[in-house]
mmCIF file of C-alpha atoms in Angstrom:
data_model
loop_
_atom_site.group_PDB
_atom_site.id
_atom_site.type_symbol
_atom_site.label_atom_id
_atom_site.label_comp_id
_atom_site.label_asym_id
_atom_site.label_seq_id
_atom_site.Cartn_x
_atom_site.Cartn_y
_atom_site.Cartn_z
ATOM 1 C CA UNK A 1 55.585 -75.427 -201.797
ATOM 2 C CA UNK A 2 57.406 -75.350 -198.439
ATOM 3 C CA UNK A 3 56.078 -79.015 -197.844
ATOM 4 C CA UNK A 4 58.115 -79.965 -200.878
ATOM 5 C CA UNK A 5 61.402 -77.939 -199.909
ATOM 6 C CA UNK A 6 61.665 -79.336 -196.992
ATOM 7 C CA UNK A 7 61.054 -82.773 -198.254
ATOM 8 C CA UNK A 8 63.661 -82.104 -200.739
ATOM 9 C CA UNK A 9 66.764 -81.107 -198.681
ATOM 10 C CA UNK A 10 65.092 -83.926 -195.962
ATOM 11 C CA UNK A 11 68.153 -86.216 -196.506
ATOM 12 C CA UNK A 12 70.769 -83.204 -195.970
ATOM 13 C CA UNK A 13 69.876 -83.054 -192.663
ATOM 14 C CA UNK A 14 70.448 -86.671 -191.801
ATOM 15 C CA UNK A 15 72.405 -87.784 -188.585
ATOM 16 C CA UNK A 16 75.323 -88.741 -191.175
ATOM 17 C CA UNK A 17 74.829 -85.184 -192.659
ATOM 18 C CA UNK A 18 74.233 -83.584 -189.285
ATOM 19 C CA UNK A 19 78.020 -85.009 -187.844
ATOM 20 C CA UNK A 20 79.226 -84.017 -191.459
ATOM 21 C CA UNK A 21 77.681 -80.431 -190.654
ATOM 22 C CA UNK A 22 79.130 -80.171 -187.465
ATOM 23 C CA UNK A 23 82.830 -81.223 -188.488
ATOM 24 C CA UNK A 24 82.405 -78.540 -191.080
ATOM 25 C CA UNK A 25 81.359 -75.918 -188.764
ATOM 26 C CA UNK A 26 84.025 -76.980 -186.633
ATOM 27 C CA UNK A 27 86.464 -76.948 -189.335
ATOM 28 C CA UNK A 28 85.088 -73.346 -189.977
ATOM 29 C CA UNK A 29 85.679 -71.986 -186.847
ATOM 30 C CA UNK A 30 89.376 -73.452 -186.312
ATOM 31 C CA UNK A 31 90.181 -71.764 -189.866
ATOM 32 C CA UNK A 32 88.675 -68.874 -188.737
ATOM 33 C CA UNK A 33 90.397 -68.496 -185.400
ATOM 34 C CA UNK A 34 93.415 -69.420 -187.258
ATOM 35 C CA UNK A 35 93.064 -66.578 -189.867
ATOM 36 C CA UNK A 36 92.741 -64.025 -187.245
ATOM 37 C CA UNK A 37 95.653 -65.234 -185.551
ATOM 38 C CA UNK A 38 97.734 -64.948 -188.439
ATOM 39 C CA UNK A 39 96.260 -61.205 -189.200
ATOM 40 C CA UNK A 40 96.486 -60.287 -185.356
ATOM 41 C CA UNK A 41 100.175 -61.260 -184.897
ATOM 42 C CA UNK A 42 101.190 -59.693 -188.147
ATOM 43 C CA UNK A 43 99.360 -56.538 -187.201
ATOM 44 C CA UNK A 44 101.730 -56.680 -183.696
ATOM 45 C CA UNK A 45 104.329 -57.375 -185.899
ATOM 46 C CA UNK A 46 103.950 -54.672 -188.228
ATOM 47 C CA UNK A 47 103.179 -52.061 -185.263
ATOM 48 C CA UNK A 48 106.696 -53.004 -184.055
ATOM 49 C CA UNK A 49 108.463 -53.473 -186.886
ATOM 50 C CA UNK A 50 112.466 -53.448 -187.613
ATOM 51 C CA UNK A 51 113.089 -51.227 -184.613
ATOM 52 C CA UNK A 52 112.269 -53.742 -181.964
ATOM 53 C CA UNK A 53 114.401 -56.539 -184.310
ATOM 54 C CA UNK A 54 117.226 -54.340 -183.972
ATOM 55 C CA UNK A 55 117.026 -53.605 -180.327
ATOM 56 C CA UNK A 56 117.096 -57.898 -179.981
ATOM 57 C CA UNK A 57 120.011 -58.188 -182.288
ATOM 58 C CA UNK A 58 121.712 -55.532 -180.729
ATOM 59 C CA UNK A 59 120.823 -57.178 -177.311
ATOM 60 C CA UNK A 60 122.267 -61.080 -178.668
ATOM 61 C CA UNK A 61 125.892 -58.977 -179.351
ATOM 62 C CA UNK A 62 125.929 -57.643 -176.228
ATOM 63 C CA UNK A 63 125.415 -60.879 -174.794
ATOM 64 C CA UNK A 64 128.002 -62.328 -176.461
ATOM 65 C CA UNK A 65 130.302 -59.465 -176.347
ATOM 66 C CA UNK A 66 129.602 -58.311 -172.701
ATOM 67 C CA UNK A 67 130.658 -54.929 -173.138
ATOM 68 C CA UNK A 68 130.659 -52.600 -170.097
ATOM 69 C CA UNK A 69 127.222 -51.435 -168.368
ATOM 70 C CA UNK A 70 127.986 -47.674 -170.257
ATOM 71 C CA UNK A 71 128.904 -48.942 -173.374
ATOM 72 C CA UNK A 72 125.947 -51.424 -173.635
ATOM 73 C CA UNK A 73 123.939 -48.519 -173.326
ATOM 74 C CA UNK A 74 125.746 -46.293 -175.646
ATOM 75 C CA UNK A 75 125.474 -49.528 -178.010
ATOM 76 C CA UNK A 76 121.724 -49.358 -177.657
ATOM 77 C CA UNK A 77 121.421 -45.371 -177.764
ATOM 78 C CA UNK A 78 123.745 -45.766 -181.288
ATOM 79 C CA UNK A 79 121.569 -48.668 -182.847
ATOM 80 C CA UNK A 80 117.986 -46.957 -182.216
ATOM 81 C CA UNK A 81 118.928 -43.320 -182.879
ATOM 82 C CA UNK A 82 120.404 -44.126 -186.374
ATOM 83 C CA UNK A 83 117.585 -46.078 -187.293
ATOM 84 C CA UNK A 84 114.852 -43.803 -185.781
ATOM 85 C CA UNK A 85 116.836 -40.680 -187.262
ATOM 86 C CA UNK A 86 117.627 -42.345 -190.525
ATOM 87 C CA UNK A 87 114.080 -42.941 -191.250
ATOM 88 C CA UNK A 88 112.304 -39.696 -189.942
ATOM 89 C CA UNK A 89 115.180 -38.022 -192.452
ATOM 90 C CA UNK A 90 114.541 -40.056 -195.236
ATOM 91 C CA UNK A 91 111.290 -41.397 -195.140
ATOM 92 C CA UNK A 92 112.718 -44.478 -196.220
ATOM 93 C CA UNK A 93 112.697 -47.783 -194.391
ATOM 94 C CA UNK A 94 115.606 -49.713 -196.810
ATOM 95 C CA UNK A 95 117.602 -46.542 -195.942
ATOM 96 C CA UNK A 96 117.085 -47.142 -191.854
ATOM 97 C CA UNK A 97 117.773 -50.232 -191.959
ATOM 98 C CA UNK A 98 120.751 -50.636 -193.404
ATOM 99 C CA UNK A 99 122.240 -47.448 -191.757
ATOM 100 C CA UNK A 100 121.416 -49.307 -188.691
ATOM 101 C CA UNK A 101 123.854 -52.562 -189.933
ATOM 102 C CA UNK A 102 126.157 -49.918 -190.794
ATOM 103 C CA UNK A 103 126.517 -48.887 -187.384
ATOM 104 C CA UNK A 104 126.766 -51.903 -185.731
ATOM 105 C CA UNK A 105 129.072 -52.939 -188.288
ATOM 106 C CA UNK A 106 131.202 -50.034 -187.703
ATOM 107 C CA UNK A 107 131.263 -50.612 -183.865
ATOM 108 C CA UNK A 108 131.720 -54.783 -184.086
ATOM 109 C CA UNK A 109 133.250 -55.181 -187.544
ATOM 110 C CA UNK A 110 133.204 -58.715 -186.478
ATOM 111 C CA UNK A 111 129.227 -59.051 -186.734
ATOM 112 C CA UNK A 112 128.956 -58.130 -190.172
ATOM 113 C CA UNK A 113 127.956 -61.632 -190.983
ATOM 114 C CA UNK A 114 125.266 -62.027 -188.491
ATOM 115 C CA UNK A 115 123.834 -58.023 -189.369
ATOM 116 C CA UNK A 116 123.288 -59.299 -192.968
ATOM 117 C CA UNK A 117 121.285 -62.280 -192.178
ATOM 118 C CA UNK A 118 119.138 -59.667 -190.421
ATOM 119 C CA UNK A 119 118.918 -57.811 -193.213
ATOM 120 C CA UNK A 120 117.630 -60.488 -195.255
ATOM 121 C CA UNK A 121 115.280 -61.464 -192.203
ATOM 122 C CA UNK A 122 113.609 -57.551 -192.750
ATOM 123 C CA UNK A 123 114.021 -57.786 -196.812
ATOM 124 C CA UNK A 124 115.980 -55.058 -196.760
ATOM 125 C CA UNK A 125 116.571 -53.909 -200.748
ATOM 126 C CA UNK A 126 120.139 -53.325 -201.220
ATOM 127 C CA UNK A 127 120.010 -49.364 -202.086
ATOM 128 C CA UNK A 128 122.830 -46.807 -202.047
ATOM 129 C CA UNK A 129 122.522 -44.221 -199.148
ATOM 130 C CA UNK A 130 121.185 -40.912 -199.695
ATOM 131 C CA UNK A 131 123.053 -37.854 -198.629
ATOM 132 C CA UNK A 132 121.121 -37.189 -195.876
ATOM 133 C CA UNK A 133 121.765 -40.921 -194.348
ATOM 134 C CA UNK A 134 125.734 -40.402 -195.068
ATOM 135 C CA UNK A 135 125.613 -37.678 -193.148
ATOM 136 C CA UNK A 136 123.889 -39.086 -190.007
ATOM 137 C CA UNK A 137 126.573 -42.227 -190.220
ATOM 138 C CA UNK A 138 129.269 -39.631 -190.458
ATOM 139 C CA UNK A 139 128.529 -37.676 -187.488
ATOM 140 C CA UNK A 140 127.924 -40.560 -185.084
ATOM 141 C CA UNK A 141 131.157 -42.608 -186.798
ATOM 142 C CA UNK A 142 132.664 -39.378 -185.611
ATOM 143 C CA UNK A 143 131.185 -39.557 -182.292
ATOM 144 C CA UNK A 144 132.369 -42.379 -181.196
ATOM 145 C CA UNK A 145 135.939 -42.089 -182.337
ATOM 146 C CA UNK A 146 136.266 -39.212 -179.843
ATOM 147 C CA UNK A 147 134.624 -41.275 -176.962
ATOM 148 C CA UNK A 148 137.384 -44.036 -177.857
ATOM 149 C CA UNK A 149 140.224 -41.339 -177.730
ATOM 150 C CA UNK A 150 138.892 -39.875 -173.952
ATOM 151 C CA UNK A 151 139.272 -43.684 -173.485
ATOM 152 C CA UNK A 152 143.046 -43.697 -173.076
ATOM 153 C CA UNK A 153 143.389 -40.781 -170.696
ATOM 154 C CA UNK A 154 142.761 -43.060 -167.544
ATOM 155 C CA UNK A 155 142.767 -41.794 -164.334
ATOM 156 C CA UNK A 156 145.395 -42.668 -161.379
ATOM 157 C CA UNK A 157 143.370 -44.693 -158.973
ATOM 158 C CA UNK A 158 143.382 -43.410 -155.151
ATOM 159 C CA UNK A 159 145.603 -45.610 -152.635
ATOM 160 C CA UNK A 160 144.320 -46.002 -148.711
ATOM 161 C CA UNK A 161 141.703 -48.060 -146.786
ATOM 162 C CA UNK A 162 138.473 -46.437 -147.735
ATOM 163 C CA UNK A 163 138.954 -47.190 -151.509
ATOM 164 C CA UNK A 164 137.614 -50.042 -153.849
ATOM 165 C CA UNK A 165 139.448 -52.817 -154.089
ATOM 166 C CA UNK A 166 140.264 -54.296 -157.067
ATOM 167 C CA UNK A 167 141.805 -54.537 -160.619
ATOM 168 C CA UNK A 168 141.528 -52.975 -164.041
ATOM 169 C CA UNK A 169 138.195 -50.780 -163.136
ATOM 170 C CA UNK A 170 135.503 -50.913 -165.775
ATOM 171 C CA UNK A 171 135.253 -47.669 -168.074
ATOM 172 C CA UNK A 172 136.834 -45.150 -165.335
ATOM 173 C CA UNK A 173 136.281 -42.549 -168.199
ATOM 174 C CA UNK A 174 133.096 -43.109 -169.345
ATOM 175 C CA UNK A 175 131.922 -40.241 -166.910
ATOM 176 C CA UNK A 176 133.383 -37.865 -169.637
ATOM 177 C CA UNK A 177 131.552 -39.519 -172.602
ATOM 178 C CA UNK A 178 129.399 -37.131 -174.250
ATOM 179 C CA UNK A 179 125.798 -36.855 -173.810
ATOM 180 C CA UNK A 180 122.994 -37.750 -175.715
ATOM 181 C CA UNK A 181 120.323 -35.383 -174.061
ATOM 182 C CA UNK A 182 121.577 -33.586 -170.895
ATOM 183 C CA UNK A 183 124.635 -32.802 -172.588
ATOM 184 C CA UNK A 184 126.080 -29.428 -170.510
ATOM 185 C CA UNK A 185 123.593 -30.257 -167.286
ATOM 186 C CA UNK A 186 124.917 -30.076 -164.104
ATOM 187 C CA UNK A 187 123.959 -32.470 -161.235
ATOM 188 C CA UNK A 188 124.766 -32.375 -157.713
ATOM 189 C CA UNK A 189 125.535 -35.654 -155.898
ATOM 190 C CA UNK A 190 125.739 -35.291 -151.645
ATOM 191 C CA UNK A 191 129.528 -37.036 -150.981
ATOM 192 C CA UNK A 192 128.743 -40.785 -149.477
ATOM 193 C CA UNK A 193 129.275 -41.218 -145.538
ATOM 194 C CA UNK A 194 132.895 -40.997 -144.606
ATOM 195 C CA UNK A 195 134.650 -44.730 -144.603
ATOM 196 C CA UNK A 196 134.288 -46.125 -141.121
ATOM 197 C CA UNK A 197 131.882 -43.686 -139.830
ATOM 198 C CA UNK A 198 128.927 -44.757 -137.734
ATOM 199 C CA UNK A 199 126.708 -43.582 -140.421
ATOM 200 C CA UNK A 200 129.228 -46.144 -142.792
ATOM 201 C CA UNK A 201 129.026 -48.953 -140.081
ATOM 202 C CA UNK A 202 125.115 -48.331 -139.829
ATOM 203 C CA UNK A 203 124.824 -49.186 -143.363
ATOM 204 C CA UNK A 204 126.866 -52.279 -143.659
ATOM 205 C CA UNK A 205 125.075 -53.158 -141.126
ATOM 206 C CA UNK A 206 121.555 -52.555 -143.262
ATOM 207 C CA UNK A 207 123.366 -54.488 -145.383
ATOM 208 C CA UNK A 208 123.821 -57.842 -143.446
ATOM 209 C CA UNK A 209 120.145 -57.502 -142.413
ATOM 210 C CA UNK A 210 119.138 -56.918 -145.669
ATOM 211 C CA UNK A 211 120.326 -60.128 -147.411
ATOM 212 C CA UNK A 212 118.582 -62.495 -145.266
ATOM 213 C CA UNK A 213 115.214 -62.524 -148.480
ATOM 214 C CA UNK A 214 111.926 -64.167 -149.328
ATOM 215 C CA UNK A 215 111.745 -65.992 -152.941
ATOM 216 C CA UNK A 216 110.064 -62.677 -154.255
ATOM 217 C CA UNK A 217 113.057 -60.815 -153.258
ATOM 218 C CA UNK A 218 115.702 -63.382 -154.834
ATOM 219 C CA UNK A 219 113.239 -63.700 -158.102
ATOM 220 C CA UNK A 220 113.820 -59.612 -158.484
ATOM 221 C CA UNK A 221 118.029 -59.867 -157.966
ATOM 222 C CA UNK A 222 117.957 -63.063 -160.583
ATOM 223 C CA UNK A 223 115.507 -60.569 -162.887
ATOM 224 C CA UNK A 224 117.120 -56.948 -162.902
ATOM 225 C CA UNK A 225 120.880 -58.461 -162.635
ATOM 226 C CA UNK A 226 122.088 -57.751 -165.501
ATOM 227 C CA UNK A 227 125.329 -59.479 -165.200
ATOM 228 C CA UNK A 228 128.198 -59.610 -168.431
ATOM 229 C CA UNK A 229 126.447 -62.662 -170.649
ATOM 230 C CA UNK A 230 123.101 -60.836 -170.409
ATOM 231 C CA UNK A 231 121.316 -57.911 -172.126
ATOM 232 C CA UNK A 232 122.587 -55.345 -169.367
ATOM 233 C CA UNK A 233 120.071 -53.432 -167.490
ATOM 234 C CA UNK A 234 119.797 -51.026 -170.402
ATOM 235 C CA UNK A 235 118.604 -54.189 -172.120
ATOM 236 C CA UNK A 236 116.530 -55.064 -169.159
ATOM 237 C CA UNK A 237 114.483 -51.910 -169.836
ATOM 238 C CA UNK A 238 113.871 -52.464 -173.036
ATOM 239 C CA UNK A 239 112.594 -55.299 -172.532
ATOM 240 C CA UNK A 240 110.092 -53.745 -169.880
ATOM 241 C CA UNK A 241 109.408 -51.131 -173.032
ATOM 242 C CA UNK A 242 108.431 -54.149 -175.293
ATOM 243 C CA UNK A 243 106.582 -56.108 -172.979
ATOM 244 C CA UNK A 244 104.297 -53.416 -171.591
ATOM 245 C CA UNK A 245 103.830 -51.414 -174.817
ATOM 246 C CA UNK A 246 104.827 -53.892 -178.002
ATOM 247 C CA UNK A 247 101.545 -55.628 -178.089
ATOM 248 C CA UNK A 248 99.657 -51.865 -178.400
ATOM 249 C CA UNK A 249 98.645 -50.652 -182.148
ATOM 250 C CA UNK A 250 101.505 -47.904 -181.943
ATOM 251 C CA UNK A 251 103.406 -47.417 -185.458
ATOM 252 C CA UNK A 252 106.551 -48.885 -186.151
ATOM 253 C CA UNK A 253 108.307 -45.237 -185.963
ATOM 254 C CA UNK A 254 106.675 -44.265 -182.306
ATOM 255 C CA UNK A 255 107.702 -47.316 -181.095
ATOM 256 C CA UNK A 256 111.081 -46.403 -182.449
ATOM 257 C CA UNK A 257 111.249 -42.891 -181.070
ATOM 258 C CA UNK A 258 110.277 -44.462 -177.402
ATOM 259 C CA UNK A 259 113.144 -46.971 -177.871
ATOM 260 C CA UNK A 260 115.543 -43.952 -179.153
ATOM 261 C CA UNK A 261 114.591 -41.742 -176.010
ATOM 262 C CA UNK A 262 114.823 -44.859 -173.768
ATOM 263 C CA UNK A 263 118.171 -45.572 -174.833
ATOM 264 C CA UNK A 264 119.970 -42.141 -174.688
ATOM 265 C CA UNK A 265 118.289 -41.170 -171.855
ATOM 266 C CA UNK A 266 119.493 -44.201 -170.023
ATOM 267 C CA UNK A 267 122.747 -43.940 -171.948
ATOM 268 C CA UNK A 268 122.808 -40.736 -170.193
ATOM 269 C CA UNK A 269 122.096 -41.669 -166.806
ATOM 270 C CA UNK A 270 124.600 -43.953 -166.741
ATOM 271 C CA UNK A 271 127.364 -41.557 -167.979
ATOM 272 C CA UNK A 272 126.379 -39.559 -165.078
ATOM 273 C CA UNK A 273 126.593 -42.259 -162.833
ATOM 274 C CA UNK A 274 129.898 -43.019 -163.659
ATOM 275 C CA UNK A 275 131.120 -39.477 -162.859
ATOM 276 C CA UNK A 276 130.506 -39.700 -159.472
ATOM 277 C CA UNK A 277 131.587 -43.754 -159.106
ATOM 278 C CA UNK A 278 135.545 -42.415 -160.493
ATOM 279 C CA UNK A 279 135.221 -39.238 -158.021
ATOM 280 C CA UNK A 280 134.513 -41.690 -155.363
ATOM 281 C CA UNK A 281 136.338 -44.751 -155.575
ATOM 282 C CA UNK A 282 133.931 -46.278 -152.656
ATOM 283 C CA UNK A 283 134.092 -50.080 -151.773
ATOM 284 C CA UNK A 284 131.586 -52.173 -152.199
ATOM 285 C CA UNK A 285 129.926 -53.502 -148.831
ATOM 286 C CA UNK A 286 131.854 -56.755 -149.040
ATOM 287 C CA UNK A 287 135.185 -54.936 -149.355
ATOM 288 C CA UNK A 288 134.574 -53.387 -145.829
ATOM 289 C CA UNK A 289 133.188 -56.245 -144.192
ATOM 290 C CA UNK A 290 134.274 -59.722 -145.690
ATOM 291 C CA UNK A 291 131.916 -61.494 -143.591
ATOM 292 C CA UNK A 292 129.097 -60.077 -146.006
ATOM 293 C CA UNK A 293 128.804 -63.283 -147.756
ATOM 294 C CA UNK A 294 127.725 -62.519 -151.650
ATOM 295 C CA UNK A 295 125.205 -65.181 -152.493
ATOM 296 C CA UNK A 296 123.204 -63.941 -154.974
ATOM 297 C CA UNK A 297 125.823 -61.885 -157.307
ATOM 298 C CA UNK A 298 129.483 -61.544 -157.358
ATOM 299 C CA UNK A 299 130.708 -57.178 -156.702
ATOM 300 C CA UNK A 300 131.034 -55.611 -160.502
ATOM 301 C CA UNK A 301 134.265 -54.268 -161.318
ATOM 302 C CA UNK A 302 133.871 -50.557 -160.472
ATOM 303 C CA UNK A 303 132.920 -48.389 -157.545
ATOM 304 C CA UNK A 304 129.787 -49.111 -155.344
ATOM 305 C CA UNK A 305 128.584 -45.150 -155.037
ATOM 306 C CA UNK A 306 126.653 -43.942 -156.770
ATOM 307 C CA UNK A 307 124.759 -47.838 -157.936
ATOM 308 C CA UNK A 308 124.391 -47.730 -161.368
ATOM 309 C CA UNK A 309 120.912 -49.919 -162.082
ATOM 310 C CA UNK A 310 118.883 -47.943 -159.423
ATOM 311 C CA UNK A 311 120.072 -44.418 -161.179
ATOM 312 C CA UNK A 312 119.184 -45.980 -164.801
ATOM 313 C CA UNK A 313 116.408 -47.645 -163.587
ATOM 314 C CA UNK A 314 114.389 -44.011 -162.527
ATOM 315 C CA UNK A 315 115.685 -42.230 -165.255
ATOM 316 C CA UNK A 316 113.867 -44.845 -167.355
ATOM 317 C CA UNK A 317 110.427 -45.212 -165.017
ATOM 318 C CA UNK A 318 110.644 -41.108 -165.211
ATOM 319 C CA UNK A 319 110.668 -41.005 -168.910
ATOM 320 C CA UNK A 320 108.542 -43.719 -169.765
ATOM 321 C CA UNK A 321 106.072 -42.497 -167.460
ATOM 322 C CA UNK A 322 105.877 -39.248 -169.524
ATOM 323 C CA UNK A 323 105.480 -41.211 -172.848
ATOM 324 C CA UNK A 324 103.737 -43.540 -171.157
ATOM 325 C CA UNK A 325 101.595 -42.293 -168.260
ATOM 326 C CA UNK A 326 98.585 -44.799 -168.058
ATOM 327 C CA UNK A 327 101.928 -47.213 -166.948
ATOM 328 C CA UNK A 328 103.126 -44.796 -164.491
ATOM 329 C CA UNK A 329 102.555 -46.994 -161.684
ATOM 330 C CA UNK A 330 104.213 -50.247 -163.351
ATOM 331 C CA UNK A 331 107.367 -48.276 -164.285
ATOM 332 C CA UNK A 332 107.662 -46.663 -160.667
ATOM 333 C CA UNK A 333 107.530 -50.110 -159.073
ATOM 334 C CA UNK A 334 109.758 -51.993 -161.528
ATOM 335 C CA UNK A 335 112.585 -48.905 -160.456
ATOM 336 C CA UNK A 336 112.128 -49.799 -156.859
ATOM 337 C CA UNK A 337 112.256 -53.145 -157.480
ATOM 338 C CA UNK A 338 115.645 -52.773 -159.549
ATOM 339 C CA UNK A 339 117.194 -50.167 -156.960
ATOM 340 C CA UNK A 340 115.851 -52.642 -153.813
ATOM 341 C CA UNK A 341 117.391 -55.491 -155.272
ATOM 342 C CA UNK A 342 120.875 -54.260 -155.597
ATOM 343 C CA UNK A 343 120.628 -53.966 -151.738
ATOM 344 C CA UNK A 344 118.989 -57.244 -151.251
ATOM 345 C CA UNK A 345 122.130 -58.698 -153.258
ATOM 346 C CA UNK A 346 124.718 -57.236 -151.044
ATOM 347 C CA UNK A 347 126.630 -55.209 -153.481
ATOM 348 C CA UNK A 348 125.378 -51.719 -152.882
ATOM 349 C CA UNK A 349 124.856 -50.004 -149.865
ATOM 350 C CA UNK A 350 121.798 -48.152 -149.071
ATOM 351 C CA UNK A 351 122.873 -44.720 -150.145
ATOM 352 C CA UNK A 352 124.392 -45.846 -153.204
ATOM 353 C CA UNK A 353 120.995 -46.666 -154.208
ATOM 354 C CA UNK A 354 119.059 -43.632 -152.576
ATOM 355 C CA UNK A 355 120.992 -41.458 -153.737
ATOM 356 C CA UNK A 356 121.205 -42.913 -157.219
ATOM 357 C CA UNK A 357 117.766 -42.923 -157.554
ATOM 358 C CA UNK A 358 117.866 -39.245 -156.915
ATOM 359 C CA UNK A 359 120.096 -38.820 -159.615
ATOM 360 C CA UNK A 360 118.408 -40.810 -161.720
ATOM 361 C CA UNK A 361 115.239 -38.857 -161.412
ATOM 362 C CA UNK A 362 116.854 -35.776 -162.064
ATOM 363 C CA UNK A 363 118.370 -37.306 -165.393
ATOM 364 C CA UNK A 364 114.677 -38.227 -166.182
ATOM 365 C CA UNK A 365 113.213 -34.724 -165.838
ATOM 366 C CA UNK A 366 116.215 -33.303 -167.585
ATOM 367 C CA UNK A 367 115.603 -35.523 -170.448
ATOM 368 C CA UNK A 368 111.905 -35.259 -170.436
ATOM 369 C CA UNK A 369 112.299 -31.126 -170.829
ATOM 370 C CA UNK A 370 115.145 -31.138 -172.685
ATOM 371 C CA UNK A 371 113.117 -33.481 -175.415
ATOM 372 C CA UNK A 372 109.634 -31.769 -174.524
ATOM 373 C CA UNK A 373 108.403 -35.155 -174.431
ATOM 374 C CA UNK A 374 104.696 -35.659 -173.988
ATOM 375 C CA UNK A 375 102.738 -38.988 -174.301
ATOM 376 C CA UNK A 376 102.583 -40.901 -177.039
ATOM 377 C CA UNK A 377 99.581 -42.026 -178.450
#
């Protein structure tokens, strides 16, 4: 009986039928691999989900609209807490997301074009908004018309030698901005060395010696600039957030309470940061010695103490390394990085970056009791 099997299926296994076998196993596997493919990237789709697609709209208007280093992070700290709030409230993801255009809206009427072709993009069902979502809108509509009153009361800028030199300083009141987290925390910040000092010549001439970098080093200015046109180092580090953590199985609502805490508590670091920049009035290396030539980046329009990316930038390795920890190392290195780079680029002195680091860590552990955060799993 198994003579006559085999005789019967004999012709199957042909060398025309074996090459016909072989393309169809073939065919098999690429459908296969193509299938799981499909169902892998729409399971990392689906454990992102609309939070990370409003971070990278919210990250394309800031591009275009180059707002301010502060108010790109308040811009990102408004986007992911309405949405994250919205739908922890609610329980509703049509609800979220269109509180979330409703914001943006609200803050750059002008976008309200672009925000609906990103609703469509998340097929968003047009619903009207509960009570609970009115409220949230209300209170941070609210919000940031009293930020844009404080706004107007500028300060008188300082005249004499040892100040900053230039015009129309960016967001000189930002430093009274309220807080997301450490709201009613006070920081110390040591005064920078005196103007013309030996400890001030000492560390233009750090500087100088400084600036003379290996590709590595000029691949990490180019990377954490965060110059007007780009995302803004609050951008920058949600980014880092994304590409270290996106492709992990985390929900769509974890990953948006990370972003949320990322956000304000950068938000908040550089609110703080700005305090002590409009106390100061320092110049910026190049200011007191013109022969610093600035290669790499042009000075930003504010104050060089305290630096602004290397107090963000450990205020965000600090907090994601409590959400975070099995990272800890990565986000430590990636604040050095940011803060040693500011220094390699000539705009920054040394203790502008030492001591906002300092800061910045103290924002961090502020943040990470204030919020109890533990890690996220």
């Amino acid at each position: 009986m198994l003579y006559n099997h085999i005789m019967k299926y004999r012709n199957f296994f042909s060398l025309k039928n074996k090459k016909e076998i072989t393309w169809g196993v073939l065919l098999v596997i690429i459908l296969a691999g193509s299938l799981y493919f499909v169902f892998e990237y729409q399971k990392q789709a689906s454990s992102i989900g609309a939070s990370r697609v409003w971070m990278e709209y919210a990250m394309n208007i800031v591009r275009d609209k180059k707002p301010t280093p502060p108010a790109s992070a308040n811009f990102y700290a408004y986007v992911s807490t309405v949405y994250y709030e919205t739908l922890q409230e609610t329980r509703n993801q049509d609800q979220a997301n269109l509180s979330t255009g409703e914001i943006i809206n609200f803050l750059y009427p002008d976008t309200a074009s672009s925000t609906s072709k990103t609703l469509q993009s998340l097929n968003v069902k047009e619903v009207s908004f509960s009570e609970k979502t009115q409220e949230i809108l209300s209170s941070y509509k609210l919000r940031i018309a009293n930020d844009k009153e404080l706004q107007k009361d500028l300060p008188v800028e300082p005249v004499g030698e040892e100040y900053w030199v230039g015009k129309n300083p960016l967001e000189p009141t930002a430093g009274k901005w309220r807080r997301w987290v450490v709201e009613g925390v006070n920081f110390t910040v040591p005064a920078p060395p005196v103007y013309n000092s030996p400890e001030y010549k000492a560390a233009l001439l750090e500087v100088k010696n400084a600036m003379n970098i290996n590709n590595t080093q000029a691949e990490a200015i180019s990377f954490w600039g965060g110059a007007p046109g780009t995302e803004a180092p609050a951008g920058i580090w949600q980014n880092r957030l994304y590409t270290i953590v996106g492709k992990s199985s985390i929900s769509d609502e974890k990953y948006a309470y990370a972003q949320m805490v990322l956000s304000q508590a950068i938000a908040d670091s550089f609110l703080e940061c700005w305090k002590v920049k409009y106390v100061y009035w320092t110049k910026r290396p190049s200011m007191g010695d013109p022969t610093i030539d600035l290669v790499w980046m042009a000075n930003p329009g504010f104050p060089s103490y305290l630096s602004g990316h290397s107090t963000v930038s450990r205020t965000a390795a600090e907090v994601l390394s409590a959400m975070f920890p099995e990272y800890k190392e990565v986000w430590l290195r990636d604040a050095e990085e940011a803060k040693n780079s500011r220094l390699w680029a000539g705009i920054h002195f040394p203790y502008d970056n030492e001591n906002g680091a300092e800061l910045g860590r103290k924002v961090g552990q502020a943040v990470i009791s204030n919020l109890k955060l533990t890690e996220i799993k």
